[in-house]
PDB file of C-alpha atoms in Angstrom:
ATOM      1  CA  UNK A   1       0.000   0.000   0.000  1.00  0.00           C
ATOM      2  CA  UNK A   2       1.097   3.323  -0.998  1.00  0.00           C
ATOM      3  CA  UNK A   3       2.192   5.267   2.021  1.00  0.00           C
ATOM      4  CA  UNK A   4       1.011   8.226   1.037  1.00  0.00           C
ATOM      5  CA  UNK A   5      -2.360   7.399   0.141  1.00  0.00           C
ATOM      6  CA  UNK A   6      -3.087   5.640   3.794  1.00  0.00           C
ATOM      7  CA  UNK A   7      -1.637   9.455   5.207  1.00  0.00           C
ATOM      8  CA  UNK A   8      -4.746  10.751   3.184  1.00  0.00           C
ATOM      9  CA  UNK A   9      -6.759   7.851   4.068  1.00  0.00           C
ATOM     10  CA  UNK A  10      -6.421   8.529   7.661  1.00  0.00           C
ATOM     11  CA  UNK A  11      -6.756  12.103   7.605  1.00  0.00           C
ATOM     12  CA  UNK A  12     -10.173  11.231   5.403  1.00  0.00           C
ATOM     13  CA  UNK A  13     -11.335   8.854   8.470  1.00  0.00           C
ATOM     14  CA  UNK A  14     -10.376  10.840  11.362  1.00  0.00           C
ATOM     15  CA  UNK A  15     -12.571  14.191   9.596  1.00  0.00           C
ATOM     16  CA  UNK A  16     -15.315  12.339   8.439  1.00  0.00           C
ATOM     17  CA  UNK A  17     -15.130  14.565   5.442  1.00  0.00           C
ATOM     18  CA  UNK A  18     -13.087  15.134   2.425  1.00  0.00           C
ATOM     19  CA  UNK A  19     -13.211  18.814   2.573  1.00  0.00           C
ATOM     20  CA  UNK A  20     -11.890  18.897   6.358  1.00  0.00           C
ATOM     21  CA  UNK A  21      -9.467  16.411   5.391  1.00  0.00           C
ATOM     22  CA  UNK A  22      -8.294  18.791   2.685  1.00  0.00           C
ATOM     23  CA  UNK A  23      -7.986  21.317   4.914  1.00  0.00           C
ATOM     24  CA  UNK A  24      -6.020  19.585   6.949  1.00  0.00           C
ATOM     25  CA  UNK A  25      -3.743  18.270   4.039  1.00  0.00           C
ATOM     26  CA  UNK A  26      -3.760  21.776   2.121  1.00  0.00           C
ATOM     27  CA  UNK A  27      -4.664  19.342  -0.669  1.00  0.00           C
ATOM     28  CA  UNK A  28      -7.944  19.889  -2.684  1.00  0.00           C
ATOM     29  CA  UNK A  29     -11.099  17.979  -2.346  1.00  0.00           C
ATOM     30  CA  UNK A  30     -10.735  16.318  -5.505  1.00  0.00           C
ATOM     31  CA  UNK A  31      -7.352  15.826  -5.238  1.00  0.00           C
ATOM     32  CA  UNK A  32      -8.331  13.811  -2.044  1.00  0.00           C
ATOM     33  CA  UNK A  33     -11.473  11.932  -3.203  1.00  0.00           C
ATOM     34  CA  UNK A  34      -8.933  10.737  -5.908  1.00  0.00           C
ATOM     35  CA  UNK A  35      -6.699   9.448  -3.918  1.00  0.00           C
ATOM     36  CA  UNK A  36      -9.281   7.363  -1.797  1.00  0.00           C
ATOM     37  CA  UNK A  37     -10.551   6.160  -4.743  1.00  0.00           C
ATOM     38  CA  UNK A  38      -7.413   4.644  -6.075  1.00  0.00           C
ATOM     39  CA  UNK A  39      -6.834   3.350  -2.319  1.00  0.00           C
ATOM     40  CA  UNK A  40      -9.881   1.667  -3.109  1.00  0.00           C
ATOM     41  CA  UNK A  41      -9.270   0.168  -6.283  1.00  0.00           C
ATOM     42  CA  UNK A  42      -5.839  -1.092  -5.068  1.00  0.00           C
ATOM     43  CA  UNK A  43      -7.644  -2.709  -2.227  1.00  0.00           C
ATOM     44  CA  UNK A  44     -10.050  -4.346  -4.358  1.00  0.00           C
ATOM     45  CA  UNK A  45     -12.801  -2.797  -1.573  1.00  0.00           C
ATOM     46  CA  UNK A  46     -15.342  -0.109  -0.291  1.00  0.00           C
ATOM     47  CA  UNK A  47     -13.473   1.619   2.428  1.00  0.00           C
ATOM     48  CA  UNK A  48     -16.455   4.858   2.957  1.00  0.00           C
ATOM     49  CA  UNK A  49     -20.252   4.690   2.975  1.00  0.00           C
ATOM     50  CA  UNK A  50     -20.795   8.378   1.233  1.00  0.00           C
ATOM     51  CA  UNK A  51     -24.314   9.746   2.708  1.00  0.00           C
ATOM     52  CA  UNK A  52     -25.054  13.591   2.517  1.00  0.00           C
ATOM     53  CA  UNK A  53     -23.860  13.932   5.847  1.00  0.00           C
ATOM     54  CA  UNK A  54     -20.437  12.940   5.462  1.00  0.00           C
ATOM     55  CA  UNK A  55     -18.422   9.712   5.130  1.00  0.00           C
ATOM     56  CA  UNK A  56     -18.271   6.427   7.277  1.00  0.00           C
ATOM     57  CA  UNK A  57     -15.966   4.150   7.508  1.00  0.00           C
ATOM     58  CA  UNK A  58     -16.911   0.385   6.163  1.00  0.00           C
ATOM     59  CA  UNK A  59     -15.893  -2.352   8.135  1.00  0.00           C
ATOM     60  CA  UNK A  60     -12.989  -2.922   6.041  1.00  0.00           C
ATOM     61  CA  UNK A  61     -12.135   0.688   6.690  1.00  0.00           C
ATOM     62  CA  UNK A  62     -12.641   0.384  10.321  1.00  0.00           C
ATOM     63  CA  UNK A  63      -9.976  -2.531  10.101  1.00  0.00           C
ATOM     64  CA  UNK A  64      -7.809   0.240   8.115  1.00  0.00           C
ATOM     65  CA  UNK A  65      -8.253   3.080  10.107  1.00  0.00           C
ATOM     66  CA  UNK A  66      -7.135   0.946  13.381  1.00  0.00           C
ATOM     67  CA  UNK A  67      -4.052   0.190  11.393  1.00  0.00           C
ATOM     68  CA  UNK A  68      -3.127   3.994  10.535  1.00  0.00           C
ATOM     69  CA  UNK A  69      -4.213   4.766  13.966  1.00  0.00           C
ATOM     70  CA  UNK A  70      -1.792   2.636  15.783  1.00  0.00           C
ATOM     71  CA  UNK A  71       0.882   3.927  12.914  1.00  0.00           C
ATOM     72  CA  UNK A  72       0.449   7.492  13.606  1.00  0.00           C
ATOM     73  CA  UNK A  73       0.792   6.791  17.157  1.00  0.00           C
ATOM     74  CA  UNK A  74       3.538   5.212  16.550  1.00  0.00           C
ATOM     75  CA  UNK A  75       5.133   8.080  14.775  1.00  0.00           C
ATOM     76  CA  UNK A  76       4.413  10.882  16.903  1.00  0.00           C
ATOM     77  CA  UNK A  77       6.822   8.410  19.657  1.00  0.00           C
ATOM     78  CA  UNK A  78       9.585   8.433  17.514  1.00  0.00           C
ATOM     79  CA  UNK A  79       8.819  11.972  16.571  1.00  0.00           C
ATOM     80  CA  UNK A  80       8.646  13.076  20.361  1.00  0.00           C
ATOM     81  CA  UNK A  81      11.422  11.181  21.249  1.00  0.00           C
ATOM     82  CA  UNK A  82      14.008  12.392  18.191  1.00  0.00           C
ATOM     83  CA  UNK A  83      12.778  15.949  19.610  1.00  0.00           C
ATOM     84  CA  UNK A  84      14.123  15.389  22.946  1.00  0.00           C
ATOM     85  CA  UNK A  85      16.606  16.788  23.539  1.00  0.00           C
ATOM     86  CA  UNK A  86      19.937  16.366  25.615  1.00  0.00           C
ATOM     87  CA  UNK A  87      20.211  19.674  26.925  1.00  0.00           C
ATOM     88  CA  UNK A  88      16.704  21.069  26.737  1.00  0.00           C
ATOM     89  CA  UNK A  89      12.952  20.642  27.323  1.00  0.00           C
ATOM     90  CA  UNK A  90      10.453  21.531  24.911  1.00  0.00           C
ATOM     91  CA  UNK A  91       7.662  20.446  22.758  1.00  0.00           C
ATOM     92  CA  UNK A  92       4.197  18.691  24.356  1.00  0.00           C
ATOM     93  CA  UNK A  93       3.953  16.799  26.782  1.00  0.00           C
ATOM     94  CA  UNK A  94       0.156  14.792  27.150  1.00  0.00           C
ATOM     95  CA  UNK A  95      -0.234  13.674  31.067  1.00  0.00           C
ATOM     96  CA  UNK A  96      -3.484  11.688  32.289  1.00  0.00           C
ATOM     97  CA  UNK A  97      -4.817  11.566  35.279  1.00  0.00           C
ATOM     98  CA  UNK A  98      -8.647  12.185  37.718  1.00  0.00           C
ATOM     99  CA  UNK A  99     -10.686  15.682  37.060  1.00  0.00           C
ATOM    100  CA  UNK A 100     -10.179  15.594  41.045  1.00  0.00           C
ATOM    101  CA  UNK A 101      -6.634  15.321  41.265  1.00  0.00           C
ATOM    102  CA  UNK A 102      -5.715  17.142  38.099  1.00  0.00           C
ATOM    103  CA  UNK A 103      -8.087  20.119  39.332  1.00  0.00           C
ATOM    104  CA  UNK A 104      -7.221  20.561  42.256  1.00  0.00           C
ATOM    105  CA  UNK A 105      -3.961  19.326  43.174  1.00  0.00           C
ATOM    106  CA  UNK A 106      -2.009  19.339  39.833  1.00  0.00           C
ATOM    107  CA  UNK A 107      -2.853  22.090  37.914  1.00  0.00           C
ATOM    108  CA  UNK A 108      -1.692  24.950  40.565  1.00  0.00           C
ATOM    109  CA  UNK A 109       1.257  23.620  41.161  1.00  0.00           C
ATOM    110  CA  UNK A 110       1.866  23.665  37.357  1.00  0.00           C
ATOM    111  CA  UNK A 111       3.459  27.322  37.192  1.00  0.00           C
ATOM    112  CA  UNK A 112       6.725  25.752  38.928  1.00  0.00           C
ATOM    113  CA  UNK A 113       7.004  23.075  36.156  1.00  0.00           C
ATOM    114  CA  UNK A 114       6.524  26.028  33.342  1.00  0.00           C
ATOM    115  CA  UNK A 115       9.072  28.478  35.572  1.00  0.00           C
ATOM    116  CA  UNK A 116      11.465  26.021  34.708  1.00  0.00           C
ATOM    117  CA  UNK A 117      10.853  24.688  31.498  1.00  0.00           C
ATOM    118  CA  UNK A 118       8.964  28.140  29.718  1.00  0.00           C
ATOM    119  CA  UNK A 119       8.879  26.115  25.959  1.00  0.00           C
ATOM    120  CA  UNK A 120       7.892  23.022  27.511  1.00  0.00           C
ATOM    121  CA  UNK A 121       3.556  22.516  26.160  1.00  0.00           C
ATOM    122  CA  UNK A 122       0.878  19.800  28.532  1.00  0.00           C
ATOM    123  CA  UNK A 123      -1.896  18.796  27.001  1.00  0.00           C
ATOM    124  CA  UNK A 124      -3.673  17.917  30.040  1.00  0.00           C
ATOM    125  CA  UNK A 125      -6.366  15.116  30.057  1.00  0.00           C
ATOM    126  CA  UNK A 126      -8.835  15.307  32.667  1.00  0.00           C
ATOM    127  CA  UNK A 127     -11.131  12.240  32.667  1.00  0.00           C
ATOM    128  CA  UNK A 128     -11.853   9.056  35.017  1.00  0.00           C
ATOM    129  CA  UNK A 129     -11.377   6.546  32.162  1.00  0.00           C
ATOM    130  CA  UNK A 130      -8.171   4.937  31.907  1.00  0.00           C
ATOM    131  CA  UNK A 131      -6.120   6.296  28.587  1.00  0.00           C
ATOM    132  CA  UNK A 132      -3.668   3.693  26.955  1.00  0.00           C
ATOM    133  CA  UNK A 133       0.050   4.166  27.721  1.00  0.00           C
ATOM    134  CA  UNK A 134       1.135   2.373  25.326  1.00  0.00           C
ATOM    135  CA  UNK A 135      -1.033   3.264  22.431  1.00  0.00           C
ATOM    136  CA  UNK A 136      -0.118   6.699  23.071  1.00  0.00           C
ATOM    137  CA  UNK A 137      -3.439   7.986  24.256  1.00  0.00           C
ATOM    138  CA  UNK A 138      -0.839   9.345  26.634  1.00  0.00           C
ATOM    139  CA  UNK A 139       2.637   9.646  27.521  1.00  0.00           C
ATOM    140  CA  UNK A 140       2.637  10.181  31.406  1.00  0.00           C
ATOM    141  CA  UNK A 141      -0.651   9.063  33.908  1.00  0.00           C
ATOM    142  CA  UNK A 142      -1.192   9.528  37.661  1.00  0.00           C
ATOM    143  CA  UNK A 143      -3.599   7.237  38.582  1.00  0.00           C
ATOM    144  CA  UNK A 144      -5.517   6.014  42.084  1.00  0.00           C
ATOM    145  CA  UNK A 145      -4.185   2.229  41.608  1.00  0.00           C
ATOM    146  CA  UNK A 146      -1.083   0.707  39.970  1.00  0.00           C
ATOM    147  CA  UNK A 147      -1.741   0.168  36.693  1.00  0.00           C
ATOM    148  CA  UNK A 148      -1.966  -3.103  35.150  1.00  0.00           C
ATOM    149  CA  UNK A 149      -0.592  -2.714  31.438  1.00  0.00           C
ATOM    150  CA  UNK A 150       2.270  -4.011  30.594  1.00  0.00           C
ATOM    151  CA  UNK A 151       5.600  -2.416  29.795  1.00  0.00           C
ATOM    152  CA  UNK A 152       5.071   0.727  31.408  1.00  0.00           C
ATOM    153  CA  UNK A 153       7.482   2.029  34.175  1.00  0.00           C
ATOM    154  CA  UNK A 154       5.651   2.963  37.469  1.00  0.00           C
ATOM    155  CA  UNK A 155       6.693   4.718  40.420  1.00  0.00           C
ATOM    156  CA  UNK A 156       4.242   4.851  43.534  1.00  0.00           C
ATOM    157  CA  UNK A 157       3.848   8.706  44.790  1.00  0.00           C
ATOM    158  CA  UNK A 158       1.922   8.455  47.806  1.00  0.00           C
ATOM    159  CA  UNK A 159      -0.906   7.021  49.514  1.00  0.00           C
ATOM    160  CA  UNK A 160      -4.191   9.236  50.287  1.00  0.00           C
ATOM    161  CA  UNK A 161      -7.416   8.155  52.331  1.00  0.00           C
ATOM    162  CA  UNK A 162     -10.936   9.922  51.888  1.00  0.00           C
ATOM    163  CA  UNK A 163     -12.546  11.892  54.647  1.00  0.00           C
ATOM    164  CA  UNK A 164     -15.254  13.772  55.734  1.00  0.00           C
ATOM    165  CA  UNK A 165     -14.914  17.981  55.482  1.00  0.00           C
ATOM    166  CA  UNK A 166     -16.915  20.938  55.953  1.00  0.00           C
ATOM    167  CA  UNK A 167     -16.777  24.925  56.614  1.00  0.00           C
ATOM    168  CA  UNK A 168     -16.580  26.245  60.086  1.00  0.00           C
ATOM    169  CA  UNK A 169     -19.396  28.514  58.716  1.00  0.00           C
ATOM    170  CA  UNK A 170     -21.860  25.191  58.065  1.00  0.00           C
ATOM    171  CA  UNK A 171     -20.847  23.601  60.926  1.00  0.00           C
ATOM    172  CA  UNK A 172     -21.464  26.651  63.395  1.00  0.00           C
ATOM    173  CA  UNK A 173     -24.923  26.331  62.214  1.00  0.00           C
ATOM    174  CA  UNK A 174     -25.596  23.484  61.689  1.00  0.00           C
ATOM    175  CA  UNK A 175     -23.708  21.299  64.930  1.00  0.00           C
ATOM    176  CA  UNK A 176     -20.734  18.979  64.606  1.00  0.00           C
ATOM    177  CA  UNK A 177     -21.220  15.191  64.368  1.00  0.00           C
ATOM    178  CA  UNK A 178     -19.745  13.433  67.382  1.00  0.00           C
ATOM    179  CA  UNK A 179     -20.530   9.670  65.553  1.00  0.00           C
ATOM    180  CA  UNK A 180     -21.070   8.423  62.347  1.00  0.00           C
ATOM    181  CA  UNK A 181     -25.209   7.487  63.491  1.00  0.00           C
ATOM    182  CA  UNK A 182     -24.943  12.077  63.965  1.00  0.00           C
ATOM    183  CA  UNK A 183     -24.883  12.109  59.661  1.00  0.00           C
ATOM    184  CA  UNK A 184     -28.525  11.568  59.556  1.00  0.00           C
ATOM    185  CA  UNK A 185     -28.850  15.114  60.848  1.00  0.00           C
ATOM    186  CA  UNK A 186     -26.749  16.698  57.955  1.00  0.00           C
ATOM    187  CA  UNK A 187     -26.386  16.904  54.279  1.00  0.00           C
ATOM    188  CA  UNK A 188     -23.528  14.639  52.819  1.00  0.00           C
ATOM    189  CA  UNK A 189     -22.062  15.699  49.689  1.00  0.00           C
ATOM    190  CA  UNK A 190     -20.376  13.118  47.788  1.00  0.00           C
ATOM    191  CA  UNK A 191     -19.747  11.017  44.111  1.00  0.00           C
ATOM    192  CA  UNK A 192     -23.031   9.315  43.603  1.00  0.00           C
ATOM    193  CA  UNK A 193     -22.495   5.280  43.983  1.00  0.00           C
ATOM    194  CA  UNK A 194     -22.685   4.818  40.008  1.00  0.00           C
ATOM    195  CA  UNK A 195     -20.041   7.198  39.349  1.00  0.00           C
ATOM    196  CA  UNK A 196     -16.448   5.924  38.553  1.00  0.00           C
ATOM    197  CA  UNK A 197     -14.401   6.648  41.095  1.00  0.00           C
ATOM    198  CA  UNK A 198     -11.689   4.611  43.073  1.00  0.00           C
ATOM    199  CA  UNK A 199     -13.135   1.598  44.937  1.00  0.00           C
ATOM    200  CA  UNK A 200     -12.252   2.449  48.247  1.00  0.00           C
ATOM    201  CA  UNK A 201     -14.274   6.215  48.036  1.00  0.00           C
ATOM    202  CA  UNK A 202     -16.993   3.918  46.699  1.00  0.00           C
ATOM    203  CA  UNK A 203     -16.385   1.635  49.801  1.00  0.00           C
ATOM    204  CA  UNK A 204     -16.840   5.087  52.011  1.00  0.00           C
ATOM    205  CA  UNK A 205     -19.750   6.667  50.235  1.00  0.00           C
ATOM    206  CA  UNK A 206     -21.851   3.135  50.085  1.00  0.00           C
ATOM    207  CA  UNK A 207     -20.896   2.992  54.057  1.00  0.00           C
ATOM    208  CA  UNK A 208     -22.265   6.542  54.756  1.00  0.00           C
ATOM    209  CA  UNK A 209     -25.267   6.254  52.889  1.00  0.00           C
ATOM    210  CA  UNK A 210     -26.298   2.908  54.803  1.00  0.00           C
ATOM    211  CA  UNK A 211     -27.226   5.570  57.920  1.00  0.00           C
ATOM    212  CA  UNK A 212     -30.559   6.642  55.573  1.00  0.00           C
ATOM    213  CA  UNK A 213     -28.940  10.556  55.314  1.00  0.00           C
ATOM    214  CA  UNK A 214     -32.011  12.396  54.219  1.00  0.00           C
ATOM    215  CA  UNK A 215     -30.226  14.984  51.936  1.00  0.00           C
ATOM    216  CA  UNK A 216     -27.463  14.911  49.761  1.00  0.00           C
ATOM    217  CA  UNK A 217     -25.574  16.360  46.804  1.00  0.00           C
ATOM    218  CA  UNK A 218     -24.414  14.159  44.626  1.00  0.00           C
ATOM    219  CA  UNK A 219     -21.401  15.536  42.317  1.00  0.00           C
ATOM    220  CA  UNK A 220     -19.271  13.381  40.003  1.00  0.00           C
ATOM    221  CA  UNK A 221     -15.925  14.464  40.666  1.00  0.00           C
ATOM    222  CA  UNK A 222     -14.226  16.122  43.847  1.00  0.00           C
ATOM    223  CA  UNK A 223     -13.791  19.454  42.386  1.00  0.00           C
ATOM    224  CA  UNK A 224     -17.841  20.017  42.587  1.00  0.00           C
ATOM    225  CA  UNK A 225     -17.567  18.344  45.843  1.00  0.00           C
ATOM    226  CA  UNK A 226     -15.568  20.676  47.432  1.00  0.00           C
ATOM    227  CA  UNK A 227     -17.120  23.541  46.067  1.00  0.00           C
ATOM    228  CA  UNK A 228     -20.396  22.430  47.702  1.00  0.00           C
ATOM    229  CA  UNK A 229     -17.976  22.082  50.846  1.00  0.00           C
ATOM    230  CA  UNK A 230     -16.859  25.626  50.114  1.00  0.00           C
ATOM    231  CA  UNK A 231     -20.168  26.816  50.100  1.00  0.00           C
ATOM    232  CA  UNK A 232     -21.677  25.591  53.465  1.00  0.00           C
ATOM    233  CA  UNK A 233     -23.886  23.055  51.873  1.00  0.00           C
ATOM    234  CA  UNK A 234     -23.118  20.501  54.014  1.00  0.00           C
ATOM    235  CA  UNK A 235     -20.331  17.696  54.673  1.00  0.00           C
ATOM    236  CA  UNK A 236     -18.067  16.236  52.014  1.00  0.00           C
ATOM    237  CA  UNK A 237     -16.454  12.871  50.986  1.00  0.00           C
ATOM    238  CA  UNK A 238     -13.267  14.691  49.773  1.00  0.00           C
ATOM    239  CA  UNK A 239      -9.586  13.395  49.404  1.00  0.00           C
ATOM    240  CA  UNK A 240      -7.014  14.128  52.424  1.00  0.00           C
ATOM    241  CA  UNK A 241      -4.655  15.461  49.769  1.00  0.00           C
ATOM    242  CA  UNK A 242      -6.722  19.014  49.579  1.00  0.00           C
ATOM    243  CA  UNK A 243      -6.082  20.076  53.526  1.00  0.00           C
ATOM    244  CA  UNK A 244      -2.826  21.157  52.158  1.00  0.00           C
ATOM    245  CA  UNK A 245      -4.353  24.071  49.835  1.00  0.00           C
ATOM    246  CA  UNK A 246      -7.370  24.513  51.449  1.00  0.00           C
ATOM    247  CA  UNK A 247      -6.112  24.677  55.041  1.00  0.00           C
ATOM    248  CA  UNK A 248      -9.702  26.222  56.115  1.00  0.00           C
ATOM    249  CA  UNK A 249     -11.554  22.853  56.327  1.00  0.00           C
ATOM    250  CA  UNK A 250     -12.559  21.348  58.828  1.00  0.00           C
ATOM    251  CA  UNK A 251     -11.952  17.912  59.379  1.00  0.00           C
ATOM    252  CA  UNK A 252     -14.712  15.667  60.621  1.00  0.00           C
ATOM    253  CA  UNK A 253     -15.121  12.357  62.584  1.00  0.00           C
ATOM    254  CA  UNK A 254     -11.725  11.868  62.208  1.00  0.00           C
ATOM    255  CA  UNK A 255     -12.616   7.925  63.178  1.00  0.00           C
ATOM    256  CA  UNK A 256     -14.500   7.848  59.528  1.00  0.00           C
ATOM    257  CA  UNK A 257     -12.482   7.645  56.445  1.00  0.00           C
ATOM    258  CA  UNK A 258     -11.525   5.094  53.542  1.00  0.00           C
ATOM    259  CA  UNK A 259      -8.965   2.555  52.939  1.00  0.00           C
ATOM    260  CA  UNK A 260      -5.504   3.932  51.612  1.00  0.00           C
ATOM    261  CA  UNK A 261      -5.900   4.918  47.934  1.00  0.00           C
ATOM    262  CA  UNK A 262      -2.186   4.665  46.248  1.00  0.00           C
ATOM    263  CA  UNK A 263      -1.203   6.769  43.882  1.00  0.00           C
ATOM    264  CA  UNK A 264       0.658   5.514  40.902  1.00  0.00           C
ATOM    265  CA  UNK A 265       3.044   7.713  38.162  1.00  0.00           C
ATOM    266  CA  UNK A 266       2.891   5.597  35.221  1.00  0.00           C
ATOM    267  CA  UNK A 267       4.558   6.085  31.870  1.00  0.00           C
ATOM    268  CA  UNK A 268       5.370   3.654  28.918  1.00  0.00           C
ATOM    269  CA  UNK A 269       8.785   1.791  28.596  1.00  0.00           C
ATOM    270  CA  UNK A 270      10.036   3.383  25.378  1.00  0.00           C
ATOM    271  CA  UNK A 271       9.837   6.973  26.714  1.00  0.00           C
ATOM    272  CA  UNK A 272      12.525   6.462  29.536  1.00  0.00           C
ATOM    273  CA  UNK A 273      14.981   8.707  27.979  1.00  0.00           C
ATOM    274  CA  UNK A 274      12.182  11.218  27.434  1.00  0.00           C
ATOM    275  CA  UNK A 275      13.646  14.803  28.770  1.00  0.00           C
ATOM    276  CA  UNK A 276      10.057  15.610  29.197  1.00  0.00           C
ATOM    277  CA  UNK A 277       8.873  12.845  30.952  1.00  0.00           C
ATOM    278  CA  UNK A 278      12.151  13.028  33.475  1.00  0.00           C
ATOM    279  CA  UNK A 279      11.161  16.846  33.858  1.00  0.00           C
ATOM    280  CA  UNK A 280       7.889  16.380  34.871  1.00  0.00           C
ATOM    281  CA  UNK A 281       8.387  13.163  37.009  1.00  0.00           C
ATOM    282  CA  UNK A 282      11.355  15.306  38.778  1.00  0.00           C
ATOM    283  CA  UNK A 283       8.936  17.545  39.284  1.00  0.00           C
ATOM    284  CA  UNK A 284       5.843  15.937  40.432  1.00  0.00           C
ATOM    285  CA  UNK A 285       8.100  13.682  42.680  1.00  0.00           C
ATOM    286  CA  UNK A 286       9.375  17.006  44.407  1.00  0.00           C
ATOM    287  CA  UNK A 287       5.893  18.412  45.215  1.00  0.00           C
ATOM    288  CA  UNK A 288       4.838  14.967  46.998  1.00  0.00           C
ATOM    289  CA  UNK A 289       8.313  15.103  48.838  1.00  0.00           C
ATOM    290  CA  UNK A 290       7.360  18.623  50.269  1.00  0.00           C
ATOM    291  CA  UNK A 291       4.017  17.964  50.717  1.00  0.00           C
ATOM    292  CA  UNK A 292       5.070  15.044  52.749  1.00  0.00           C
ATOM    293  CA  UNK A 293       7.181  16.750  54.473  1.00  0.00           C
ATOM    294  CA  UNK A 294       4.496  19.710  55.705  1.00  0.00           C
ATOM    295  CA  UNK A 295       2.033  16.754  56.628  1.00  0.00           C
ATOM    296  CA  UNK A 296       4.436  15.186  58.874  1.00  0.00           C
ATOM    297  CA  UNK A 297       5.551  18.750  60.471  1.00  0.00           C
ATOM    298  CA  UNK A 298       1.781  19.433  61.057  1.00  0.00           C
ATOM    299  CA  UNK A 299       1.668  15.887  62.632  1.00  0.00           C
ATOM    300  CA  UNK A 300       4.758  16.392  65.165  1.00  0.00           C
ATOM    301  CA  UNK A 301       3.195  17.975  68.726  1.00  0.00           C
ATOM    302  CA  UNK A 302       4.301  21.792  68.931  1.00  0.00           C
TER     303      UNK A 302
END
């Protein structure tokens, strides 16, 4: 197959369109749809169902656009990692992980990575699905468990629990729970049971809910969670990890919390020599370090 013509191809699959795909090529339309077609012919097959809304892909094009896919993903790891290089950090950098955790933990702290590196580009993925490592969905992922794929290279950052927060302004009016059987009297705000989220939060919030808590807010990641926290709506289920920038919560029954959620840095075997990926493991392993560090100086009696 010509080489060229499966560029084109994919382009044509990933836009849905010929003229998009032009666009994209800064080739005409008919230059493209001529190209396809000879694609075609060489294949002896139908790879696009035309319809007045655009193309779509035939299962034989399915099977080639899965091909190109994992090709062009493919490429743009030996085109990062030809970029990289000895003396400098530039260029993007795509890194994974929770809307909670990304949100709120690693995004602020993100103006120390760019202080140092000022050409260095993340393309930061906020989601709760897992992204492929090595497909390239990704390059770098902190996750809530150790990851399971193979041939990645892992390094476990820290361990964090869930607990139960709210604002000195909701609990002044509304009491402080001395026992777990005291939630019935408050609002508990909280991932509903359905949502993905790490099994032991689930473990937590399925636990809490047991006491028949008349009112709650459900929110499907921790950001919303602690804004309704914020806000004096009631009590959250929020991870520990967020007394360290939002020092103004109040912790409550200490006694309640989840099982030790570990958190994993995860990134695939053939980008160990990536300058990027060492800058921004350096870095994130720094931050945990200090964090560490002010969590075990809060712990030690004055």
């Amino acid at each position: 197959m010509d080489w060229d013509k499966l560029r084109i191809f994919h382009a044509v699959a990933d836009a849905g369109s010929l003229t998009h795909a032009g666009d994209t090529l800064h080739l005409s339309q008919s230059a493209v749809s001529r190209q396809i077609r000879a694609l075609e012919e060489s294949l002896g097959t139908t790879l696009f169902h035309r319809h007045a809304r655009g193309l779509i892909l035939t299962e034989q094009g399915e099977l080639l656009f899965d091909a190109t896919s994992s090709m062009a993903k493919r490429l743009d790891t030996a085109e990062a990692r030809i970029r990289d290089s000895e003396e400098e950090v530039f260029g993007v950098l795509k890194v994974t992980t929770t809307t909670g955790f990304g949100s709120l933990w690693l995004a602020p702290r993100l103006t120390k990575l760019y202080d140092r590196f000022p050409d260095l580009t993340i393309d930061l993925m906020l989601e709760e699905r897992v992204l492929d490592l090595p497909m390239r969905e990704a390059d770098v992922a902190i996750r809530m468990k150790e990851p399971s794929q193979a041939d990645l290279i892992r390094k476990r950052l820290m361990n964090i629990r869930m607990r139960l927060y709210a604002s000195e302004q909701y609990l002044a009016q509304r009491g402080v729970p001395q026992q777990i059987e005291d939630m019935r009297h408050h609002r508990l705000i909280c991932q509903n049971p359905n949502a993905a989220q790490v099994a032991a939060g689930l473990a937590m919030v399925q636990n809490l809910t047991s006491y028949e808590i008349p009112s709650l807010l459900y929110v499907n990641n921790y950001f919303g969670v602690l804004q309704g926290v914020l806000n004096h709506i009631g009590i959250g289920v929020l991870p520990d990890y967020l007394t360290d920038d939002f020092p103004h919560l109040v912790p409550v029954l200490a006694d309640v919390h989840s099982a030790e959620v570990p958190v994993f840095l995860a990134y695939p075997e053939e980008l160990r020599q990536s300058k990027r990926i060492a800058a921004f493991r350096d870095f994130v392993t720094e931050e945990i370090m200090a964090y560490r560090k002010r969590q075990m100086d809060e712990a030690v009696p004055a």
